[in-house]
PDB file of C-alpha atoms in Angstrom:
ATOM      1  CA  LYS K  24     130.102  39.294  16.185  1.00 72.00           C
ATOM      2  CA  GLN K  25     133.401  39.487  14.665  1.00 81.00           C
ATOM      3  CA  GLU K  26     135.248  36.288  13.965  1.00 91.00           C
ATOM      4  CA  VAL K  27     138.026  35.066  11.880  1.00 95.00           C
ATOM      5  CA  THR K  28     139.293  31.842  10.495  1.00 96.00           C
ATOM      6  CA  GLN K  29     142.623  29.868   9.899  1.00 97.00           C
ATOM      7  CA  ILE K  30     143.051  27.885   7.016  1.00 92.00           C
ATOM      8  CA  PRO K  31     144.361  25.335   7.208  1.00 92.00           C
ATOM      9  CA  ALA K  32     144.620  24.471  11.043  1.00 95.00           C
ATOM     10  CA  ALA K  33     147.494  22.586   9.779  1.00 96.00           C
ATOM     11  CA  LEU K  34     150.913  21.836   7.415  1.00 95.00           C
ATOM     12  CA  SER K  35     153.755  20.774   6.861  1.00 97.00           C
ATOM     13  CA  VAL K  36     156.651  21.183   4.316  1.00 97.00           C
ATOM     14  CA  PRO K  37     159.961  20.519   3.553  1.00 97.00           C
ATOM     15  CA  GLU K  38     163.031  22.358   4.776  1.00 97.00           C
ATOM     16  CA  GLY K  39     163.407  25.964   2.826  1.00 97.00           C
ATOM     17  CA  GLU K  40     160.279  25.849   0.416  1.00 97.00           C
ATOM     18  CA  ASN K  41     157.902  29.089   0.472  1.00 97.00           C
ATOM     19  CA  LEU K  42     154.559  28.936   1.739  1.00 96.00           C
ATOM     20  CA  VAL K  43     151.174  31.217   2.975  1.00 96.00           C
ATOM     21  CA  LEU K  44     149.120  31.237   6.231  1.00 97.00           C
ATOM     22  CA  ASN K  45     145.474  32.360   5.357  1.00 97.00           C
ATOM     23  CA  CYS K  46     143.237  34.940   7.478  1.00 97.00           C
ATOM     24  CA  SER K  47     140.181  36.039   7.368  1.00 97.00           C
ATOM     25  CA  PHE K  48     137.433  37.874   9.129  1.00 95.00           C
ATOM     26  CA  THR K  49     134.539  38.221   9.068  1.00 92.00           C
ATOM     27  CA  ASP K  50     134.103  42.996   9.309  1.00 84.00           C
ATOM     28  CA  SER K  51     136.255  44.721   7.830  1.00 83.00           C
ATOM     29  CA  ALA K  52     136.289  47.426  10.234  1.00 84.00           C
ATOM     30  CA  ILE K  53     139.492  46.994  12.088  1.00 87.00           C
ATOM     31  CA  TYR K  54     141.895  48.652  13.955  1.00 84.00           C
ATOM     32  CA  ASN K  55     144.535  46.901  13.079  1.00 89.00           C
ATOM     33  CA  LEU K  56     145.747  43.365  12.859  1.00 93.00           C
ATOM     34  CA  GLN K  57     148.549  41.015  14.167  1.00 94.00           C
ATOM     35  CA  TRP K  58     150.230  37.506  13.684  1.00 97.00           C
ATOM     36  CA  PHE K  59     151.491  36.326  16.952  1.00 96.00           C
ATOM     37  CA  ARG K  60     153.971  32.390  16.994  1.00 97.00           C
ATOM     38  CA  GLN K  61     153.019  30.360  19.551  1.00 96.00           C
ATOM     39  CA  ASP K  62     155.876  28.004  20.437  1.00 94.00           C
ATOM     40  CA  PRO K  63     154.073  24.332  22.356  1.00 90.00           C
ATOM     41  CA  GLY K  64     152.777  25.352  26.153  1.00 86.00           C
ATOM     42  CA  LYS K  65     154.048  28.988  25.687  1.00 88.00           C
ATOM     43  CA  GLY K  66     153.080  31.769  25.852  1.00 90.00           C
ATOM     44  CA  LEU K  67     152.683  34.158  22.315  1.00 93.00           C
ATOM     45  CA  THR K  68     154.999  35.493  19.564  1.00 93.00           C
ATOM     46  CA  SER K  69     154.279  39.416  18.091  1.00 92.00           C
ATOM     47  CA  LEU K  70     156.041  38.894  14.685  1.00 96.00           C
ATOM     48  CA  LEU K  71     154.691  41.233  12.710  1.00 95.00           C
ATOM     49  CA  LEU K  72     151.159  44.199  13.198  1.00 92.00           C
ATOM     50  CA  ILE K  73     149.813  45.973  10.418  1.00 93.00           C
ATOM     51  CA  GLN K  74     147.308  49.422  10.633  1.00 89.00           C
ATOM     52  CA  SER K  75     144.433  49.031   9.479  1.00 89.00           C
ATOM     53  CA  SER K  76     146.041  52.252   6.953  1.00 90.00           C
ATOM     54  CA  GLN K  77     148.345  49.689   6.082  1.00 93.00           C
ATOM     55  CA  ARG K  78     148.900  47.302   2.503  1.00 94.00           C
ATOM     56  CA  GLU K  79     151.837  44.750   4.053  1.00 95.00           C
ATOM     57  CA  GLN K  80     154.547  44.493   6.403  1.00 95.00           C
ATOM     58  CA  THR K  81     157.800  42.839   6.900  1.00 97.00           C
ATOM     59  CA  SER K  82     160.389  41.603   9.362  1.00 96.00           C
ATOM     60  CA  GLY K  83     163.245  39.451   7.807  1.00 97.00           C
ATOM     61  CA  ARG K  84     161.357  36.331   5.720  1.00 97.00           C
ATOM     62  CA  LEU K  85     158.284  37.843   7.581  1.00 98.00           C
ATOM     63  CA  ASN K  86     155.095  39.239   5.589  1.00 98.00           C
ATOM     64  CA  ALA K  87     151.901  40.317   6.070  1.00 97.00           C
ATOM     65  CA  SER K  88     150.060  41.746   3.442  1.00 97.00           C
ATOM     66  CA  LEU K  89     146.170  42.824   4.610  1.00 96.00           C
ATOM     67  CA  ASP K  90     142.979  43.582   2.344  1.00 95.00           C
ATOM     68  CA  LYS K  91     140.460  45.184   4.845  1.00 92.00           C
ATOM     69  CA  SER K  92     137.752  44.636   1.997  1.00 91.00           C
ATOM     70  CA  SER K  93     137.448  41.025   1.078  1.00 94.00           C
ATOM     71  CA  GLY K  94     138.388  40.390   4.963  1.00 94.00           C
ATOM     72  CA  ARG K  95     142.219  38.384   4.169  1.00 96.00           C
ATOM     73  CA  SER K  96     145.244  38.873   5.698  1.00 97.00           C
ATOM     74  CA  THR K  97     147.804  36.925   4.535  1.00 97.00           C
ATOM     75  CA  LEU K  98     151.751  35.109   6.653  1.00 97.00           C
ATOM     76  CA  TYR K  99     154.276  34.337   3.692  1.00 97.00           C
ATOM     77  CA  ILE K 100     157.862  32.557   4.943  1.00 97.00           C
ATOM     78  CA  ALA K 101     160.207  32.131   3.124  1.00 98.00           C
ATOM     79  CA  ALA K 102     163.164  30.056   2.492  1.00 97.00           C
ATOM     80  CA  SER K 103     161.221  27.698   6.379  1.00 97.00           C
ATOM     81  CA  GLN K 104     164.161  26.896   8.473  1.00 97.00           C
ATOM     82  CA  PRO K 105     162.887  23.398  10.953  1.00 97.00           C
ATOM     83  CA  GLY K 106     163.294  26.480  13.430  1.00 97.00           C
ATOM     84  CA  ASP K 107     160.224  28.239  12.426  1.00 97.00           C
ATOM     85  CA  SER K 108     157.803  24.640  13.190  1.00 98.00           C
ATOM     86  CA  ALA K 109     154.614  26.358  15.514  1.00 97.00           C
ATOM     87  CA  THR K 110     152.023  27.660  15.545  1.00 97.00           C
ATOM     88  CA  TYR K 111     151.036  31.198  13.947  1.00 98.00           C
ATOM     89  CA  LEU K 112     147.742  33.196  14.811  1.00 97.00           C
ATOM     90  CA  CYS K 113     146.318  36.120  13.492  1.00 96.00           C
ATOM     91  CA  ALA K 114     143.802  38.355  15.303  1.00 95.00           C
ATOM     92  CA  VAL K 115     141.729  41.446  14.045  1.00 92.00           C
ATOM     93  CA  ILE K 116     141.079  44.656  16.724  1.00 86.00           C
ATOM     94  CA  TYR K 117     137.603  44.958  15.846  1.00 80.00           C
ATOM     95  CA  SER K 118     136.929  49.749  15.858  1.00 71.00           C
ATOM     96  CA  GLY K 119     132.750  48.431  16.793  1.00 63.00           C
ATOM     97  CA  ALA K 120     131.119  49.564  19.859  1.00 56.00           C
ATOM     98  CA  GLY K 121     134.838  51.213  21.248  1.00 59.00           C
ATOM     99  CA  SER K 122     135.553  47.158  22.332  1.00 64.00           C
ATOM    100  CA  TYR K 123     139.572  47.551  22.285  1.00 71.00           C
ATOM    101  CA  GLN K 124     139.998  43.532  22.317  1.00 80.00           C
ATOM    102  CA  LEU K 125     141.827  41.248  20.099  1.00 87.00           C
ATOM    103  CA  THR K 126     139.262  38.211  18.447  1.00 91.00           C
ATOM    104  CA  PHE K 127     142.052  35.652  17.901  1.00 95.00           C
ATOM    105  CA  GLY K 128     141.636  33.276  14.956  1.00 96.00           C
ATOM    106  CA  LYS K 129     142.479  28.506  15.776  1.00 96.00           C
ATOM    107  CA  GLY K 130     145.970  29.666  14.619  1.00 97.00           C
ATOM    108  CA  THR K 131     147.964  26.880  11.695  1.00 97.00           C
ATOM    109  CA  LYS K 132     149.899  24.932  12.842  1.00 97.00           C
ATOM    110  CA  LEU K 133     153.893  24.312  11.164  1.00 98.00           C
ATOM    111  CA  SER K 134     155.949  22.142  11.085  1.00 97.00           C
ATOM    112  CA  VAL K 135     158.683  22.137   8.975  1.00 97.00           C
ATOM    113  CA  ILE K 136     160.890  18.903   7.529  1.00 97.00           C
ATOM    114  CA  PRO K 137     163.645  18.467   8.331  1.00 95.00           C
TER     115      PRO K 137
ATOM    116  CA  ASP C  28     164.537  41.393  30.665  1.00 53.00           C
ATOM    117  CA  THR C  29     161.593  43.715  29.644  1.00 76.00           C
ATOM    118  CA  GLY C  30     159.021  41.508  28.647  1.00 92.00           C
ATOM    119  CA  VAL C  31     155.992  40.222  30.323  1.00 95.00           C
ATOM    120  CA  SER C  32     156.682  37.754  33.411  1.00 96.00           C
ATOM    121  CA  GLN C  33     153.649  35.801  34.749  1.00 97.00           C
ATOM    122  CA  ASN C  34     153.827  34.193  38.428  1.00 97.00           C
ATOM    123  CA  PRO C  35     152.988  31.263  39.254  1.00 97.00           C
ATOM    124  CA  ARG C  36     153.792  29.072  35.196  1.00 96.00           C
ATOM    125  CA  HIS C  37     152.320  25.876  37.015  1.00 97.00           C
ATOM    126  CA  LYS C  38     149.569  26.076  39.426  1.00 97.00           C
ATOM    127  CA  ILE C  39     147.515  22.648  39.899  1.00 98.00           C
ATOM    128  CA  THR C  40     144.980  23.271  43.359  1.00 98.00           C
ATOM    129  CA  LYS C  41     141.251  21.691  43.228  1.00 97.00           C
ATOM    130  CA  ARG C  42     137.994  21.851  42.756  1.00 97.00           C
ATOM    131  CA  GLY C  43     136.462  24.370  44.726  1.00 97.00           C
ATOM    132  CA  GLN C  44     139.855  25.997  45.821  1.00 98.00           C
ATOM    133  CA  ASN C  45     140.912  29.839  45.549  1.00 98.00           C
ATOM    134  CA  VAL C  46     144.024  30.664  43.130  1.00 98.00           C
ATOM    135  CA  THR C  47     145.772  34.269  42.680  1.00 98.00           C
ATOM    136  CA  PHE C  48     147.736  34.418  39.515  1.00 97.00           C
ATOM    137  CA  ARG C  49     150.167  38.121  39.160  1.00 98.00           C
ATOM    138  CA  CYS C  50     151.452  39.459  36.187  1.00 98.00           C
ATOM    139  CA  ASP C  51     153.625  41.963  35.848  1.00 97.00           C
ATOM    140  CA  PRO C  52     153.806  44.543  32.665  1.00 96.00           C
ATOM    141  CA  ILE C  53     156.956  46.302  29.877  1.00 94.00           C
ATOM    142  CA  SER C  54     157.371  49.284  32.270  1.00 91.00           C
ATOM    143  CA  GLU C  55     155.982  51.665  30.738  1.00 88.00           C
ATOM    144  CA  HIS C  56     152.756  49.895  28.814  1.00 91.00           C
ATOM    145  CA  ASN C  57     149.802  52.235  29.814  1.00 91.00           C
ATOM    146  CA  ARG C  58     147.860  49.063  28.681  1.00 92.00           C
ATOM    147  CA  LEU C  59     147.045  45.786  30.700  1.00 95.00           C
ATOM    148  CA  TYR C  60     144.649  42.814  28.969  1.00 94.00           C
ATOM    149  CA  TRP C  61     144.119  38.691  30.658  1.00 96.00           C
ATOM    150  CA  TYR C  62     143.121  35.660  28.192  1.00 96.00           C
ATOM    151  CA  ARG C  63     142.217  32.445  28.285  1.00 96.00           C
ATOM    152  CA  GLN C  64     143.627  29.590  26.095  1.00 96.00           C
ATOM    153  CA  THR C  65     142.632  25.976  26.105  1.00 95.00           C
ATOM    154  CA  LEU C  66     144.440  23.184  24.064  1.00 91.00           C
ATOM    155  CA  GLY C  67     143.496  23.810  20.044  1.00 90.00           C
ATOM    156  CA  GLN C  68     142.015  27.745  20.028  1.00 93.00           C
ATOM    157  CA  GLY C  69     143.009  30.891  20.199  1.00 94.00           C
ATOM    158  CA  PRO C  70     142.567  33.243  22.719  1.00 94.00           C
ATOM    159  CA  GLU C  71     139.280  34.554  24.425  1.00 93.00           C
ATOM    160  CA  PHE C  72     139.401  37.360  25.713  1.00 92.00           C
ATOM    161  CA  LEU C  73     138.655  38.337  29.744  1.00 94.00           C
ATOM    162  CA  THR C  74     140.021  41.999  30.190  1.00 94.00           C
ATOM    163  CA  TYR C  75     141.841  45.197  30.077  1.00 92.00           C
ATOM    164  CA  PHE C  76     142.506  47.815  32.266  1.00 94.00           C
ATOM    165  CA  GLN C  77     143.937  51.050  30.423  1.00 91.00           C
ATOM    166  CA  ASN C  78     146.429  52.620  33.602  1.00 92.00           C
ATOM    167  CA  GLU C  79     145.185  51.251  36.044  1.00 92.00           C
ATOM    168  CA  ALA C  80     141.232  51.400  35.680  1.00 92.00           C
ATOM    169  CA  GLN C  81     139.608  48.278  34.580  1.00 92.00           C
ATOM    170  CA  LEU C  82     137.932  49.744  31.048  1.00 89.00           C
ATOM    171  CA  GLU C  83     136.553  47.024  29.728  1.00 87.00           C
ATOM    172  CA  LYS C  84     135.576  43.056  31.121  1.00 89.00           C
ATOM    173  CA  SER C  85     134.261  39.908  28.764  1.00 88.00           C
ATOM    174  CA  ARG C  86     131.129  37.603  29.288  1.00 85.00           C
ATOM    175  CA  LEU C  87     133.594  35.376  29.814  1.00 80.00           C
ATOM    176  CA  LEU C  88     134.174  36.828  33.145  1.00 85.00           C
ATOM    177  CA  SER C  89     132.790  35.577  35.416  1.00 89.00           C
ATOM    178  CA  ASP C  90     131.246  36.512  39.443  1.00 93.00           C
ATOM    179  CA  ARG C  91     133.637  34.036  40.720  1.00 96.00           C
ATOM    180  CA  PHE C  92     136.410  36.114  38.897  1.00 96.00           C
ATOM    181  CA  SER C  93     137.966  39.761  39.526  1.00 96.00           C
ATOM    182  CA  ALA C  94     141.179  41.212  38.386  1.00 96.00           C
ATOM    183  CA  GLU C  95     143.429  44.450  39.883  1.00 96.00           C
ATOM    184  CA  ARG C  96     145.715  46.587  38.538  1.00 96.00           C
ATOM    185  CA  PRO C  97     145.986  48.327  41.669  1.00 91.00           C
ATOM    186  CA  LYS C  98     149.017  51.435  40.487  1.00 87.00           C
ATOM    187  CA  GLY C  99     148.973  51.082  37.028  1.00 86.00           C
ATOM    188  CA  SER C 100     151.480  48.272  37.201  1.00 91.00           C
ATOM    189  CA  PHE C 101     151.085  44.526  37.708  1.00 96.00           C
ATOM    190  CA  SER C 102     147.575  42.485  37.589  1.00 97.00           C
ATOM    191  CA  THR C 103     146.227  40.470  39.188  1.00 98.00           C
ATOM    192  CA  LEU C 104     143.526  36.997  38.789  1.00 98.00           C
ATOM    193  CA  GLU C 105     141.786  35.476  40.890  1.00 97.00           C
ATOM    194  CA  ILE C 106     139.272  32.788  40.584  1.00 97.00           C
ATOM    195  CA  GLN C 107     137.504  32.048  43.696  1.00 97.00           C
ATOM    196  CA  ARG C 108     136.095  27.932  44.187  1.00 97.00           C
ATOM    197  CA  THR C 109     136.866  26.929  40.605  1.00 97.00           C
ATOM    198  CA  GLU C 110     135.903  24.207  38.687  1.00 96.00           C
ATOM    199  CA  GLN C 111     136.548  22.069  36.875  1.00 96.00           C
ATOM    200  CA  GLY C 112     136.382  24.077  33.576  1.00 95.00           C
ATOM    201  CA  ASP C 113     138.289  27.269  34.410  1.00 96.00           C
ATOM    202  CA  SER C 114     141.219  24.971  33.711  1.00 97.00           C
ATOM    203  CA  ALA C 115     143.425  26.811  30.627  1.00 97.00           C
ATOM    204  CA  MET C 116     145.955  28.889  29.740  1.00 97.00           C
ATOM    205  CA  TYR C 117     146.248  32.373  31.380  1.00 97.00           C
ATOM    206  CA  LEU C 118     147.813  34.985  29.892  1.00 97.00           C
ATOM    207  CA  CYS C 119     148.800  38.569  29.804  1.00 97.00           C
ATOM    208  CA  ALA C 120     149.825  41.286  27.709  1.00 95.00           C
ATOM    209  CA  SER C 121     150.738  44.827  27.725  1.00 93.00           C
ATOM    210  CA  SER C 122     151.129  47.784  25.232  1.00 90.00           C
ATOM    211  CA  LEU C 123     151.609  51.162  24.759  1.00 87.00           C
ATOM    212  CA  VAL C 124     149.077  53.493  23.168  1.00 79.00           C
ATOM    213  CA  LYS C 125     149.649  56.773  22.325  1.00 74.00           C
ATOM    214  CA  GLY C 126     147.165  57.688  19.424  1.00 65.00           C
ATOM    215  CA  SER C 127     147.025  54.549  17.998  1.00 64.00           C
ATOM    216  CA  HIS C 128     147.760  50.748  19.109  1.00 67.00           C
ATOM    217  CA  SER C 129     151.193  48.996  19.322  1.00 77.00           C
ATOM    218  CA  PRO C 130     151.789  45.549  19.784  1.00 84.00           C
ATOM    219  CA  LEU C 131     150.690  43.565  21.872  1.00 87.00           C
ATOM    220  CA  HIS C 132     153.434  42.026  24.568  1.00 91.00           C
ATOM    221  CA  PHE C 133     152.194  37.872  25.797  1.00 94.00           C
ATOM    222  CA  GLY C 134     154.554  37.004  28.577  1.00 95.00           C
ATOM    223  CA  ASN C 135     154.522  33.329  29.019  1.00 94.00           C
ATOM    224  CA  GLY C 136     150.999  32.124  30.906  1.00 96.00           C
ATOM    225  CA  THR C 137     150.044  30.649  34.341  1.00 97.00           C
ATOM    226  CA  ARG C 138     148.729  26.720  33.245  1.00 97.00           C
ATOM    227  CA  LEU C 139     145.644  25.855  35.839  1.00 98.00           C
ATOM    228  CA  THR C 140     144.586  22.752  36.452  1.00 97.00           C
ATOM    229  CA  VAL C 141     142.184  21.961  38.274  1.00 98.00           C
ATOM    230  CA  THR C 142     141.576  18.903  39.278  1.00 96.00           C
TER     231      THR C 142
END
């Protein structure tokens, strides 16, 4: 069974700091990995999707990397802002058994202090 | 607004009642997913549709749960004889799959409270 772990569970940083969120998964046979942002009481907003053949994706101040062999992904946020405060979730689509369900981690709750 | 739309946003019901939620996906998306999320947890997969066909169901989806996507557009999720353990946020997502997977786009969810 694919399991996704996110460390730390919560992170508090001062505004302007660069930061890294970590995600690990137990089975390297994945189709892709996706990072999401979730604001309190809201749905998920897709940030970046990395296909299994890719090593990284960038969007603005965000950069996500993927290392399938070690079962790890990182989300790098540059020059953090208070508006970045949210819970960040990573999820994988596992390519085994023809399933196309996303398996999520529990998320990292980020607080950016002004 | 061309995003995923879910209704209602909130639903409070008494134990034993039936509830139905609706999801309108992004119009050109051929896949539609239902997930359930409880406090402090990541979303858990329930089921997904490719057009109107329901292709996969999680073991979380008990016999009291039924989902439909009759014309390959909007979908409904019905929970019969609700239990307190059904209280959660129910999230719908859609994607366009042509050969490879595109990002999932989620709605804002329906929060169900069973009293």
